[in-house]
Amino acid sequence: MTTNDPFTTLRPRLFGIAYRMLGVRADAEDVLQDAWLRWSRTDASTLQSAEAWLVTIVTRLSIDRLRALKAEREAYVGWWLPEPLVELDAHTPESAAELAGELSVAFLYVLERLGPEERAAFLLRQVFDYDYPEIAAKLGKTEASCRQMVHRASERVQQARTRFEVPQAVHHQLLQRFMKAAQSGDRHAIEALLSEDAQLIGDGGGVVPSFPKPLVGPFRITNLYWALFRRLGAQVVYRMALINGEPGLLRYVDGRIESAQAFVTDGERIVAIYAVRNPDKLAGIPATLPL
């Protein structure tokens, strides 16, 4: 592939679609590999729009793969959270403009409530700003059907989603305070940073221990962080990182990555924590503590 090749140029957008559809980097990369093989066998000169063709192929492949994964995810042990995209290097592909915006762990968690085609229509319209005639062509549906899917999906996402418009600098400062409190085992400081209805959702995938239900309330969540500090002390180290485009924390135990934690905040308190502990989903993060 040359730098002028449309697939190379569009790759960030194609990955953005596949990852938001599937929530797992390896699955998204598999879709892109399949799309590229099809692209390499296609005469681009016969296409009216290379972008339309590639987005259509990636979308339909993602729908097929999500359908195939449905049974696997239904049998998943505990809560299923997306594989976090962690930025320690500002120049990683994940920092591309096509991956900015609607990418948070909380957002992708809500999208799991949607069916494959519904999820595709919603993403193409609300995240990638395609018109309904374009969405209809990509999904092989009528325009009216696509409008209905997007409307239905938008209602479901809105009902399930907790959303606050918080500047990233404010989010970052709040996380720094939380990290300092958790690192020092300051029980009162941790609890003061959590809202009254705060919840923690953990994903251990049946590989490592996690909670079968969300942990709700500042007291219970505080006890979790405090107990870990009491048991392991300085063996537990936190590092700030961008997780799916938003400030989050990486937690290392004995110098090894233990979890990636994404946070939702209202600007004053933390209202939700999504802790990915499944080792399979942490494979893309440096396994040992960065210097």
CSV table of C-alpha atoms in Angstrom, one decimal, residues 114 117-126 132 135 139 142-160:
chain,number,residue,atom,x,y,z
A,114,LEU,CA,-28.0,-2.1,20.4
A,117,GLU,CA,-27.4,-3.1,12.3
A,118,GLU,CA,-28.9,-0.6,14.7
A,119,ARG,CA,-25.4,0.1,16.2
A,120,ALA,CA,-24.0,0.6,12.7
A,121,ALA,CA,-26.7,3.0,11.6
A,122,PHE,CA,-26.4,5.0,14.9
A,123,LEU,CA,-22.6,5.3,14.6
A,124,LEU,CA,-22.6,6.3,10.9
A,125,ARG,CA,-25.2,9.0,11.6
A,126,GLN,CA,-24.3,10.3,15.1
A,132,TYR,CA,-29.4,8.9,5.6
A,135,ILE,CA,-26.3,5.1,5.4
A,139,LEU,CA,-26.4,-1.1,5.0
A,142,THR,CA,-34.3,1.8,2.9
A,143,GLU,CA,-33.7,5.3,4.1
A,144,ALA,CA,-36.9,5.2,6.2
A,145,SER,CA,-35.7,2.0,7.9
A,146,CYS,CA,-32.3,3.7,8.7
A,147,ARG,CA,-34.1,6.7,10.1
A,148,GLN,CA,-36.2,4.5,12.3
A,149,MET,CA,-33.1,2.5,13.5
A,150,VAL,CA,-31.2,5.7,14.4
A,151,HIS,CA,-34.2,7.2,16.2
A,152,ARG,CA,-34.7,4.0,18.2
A,153,ALA,CA,-31.0,3.7,19.0
A,154,SER,CA,-30.7,7.3,20.0
A,155,GLU,CA,-33.6,6.9,22.5
A,156,ARG,CA,-32.0,3.8,24.0
A,157,VAL,CA,-28.6,5.4,24.3
A,158,GLN,CA,-30.0,8.5,25.9
A,159,GLN,CA,-32.0,6.5,28.5
A,160,ALA,CA,-29.0,4.4,29.5
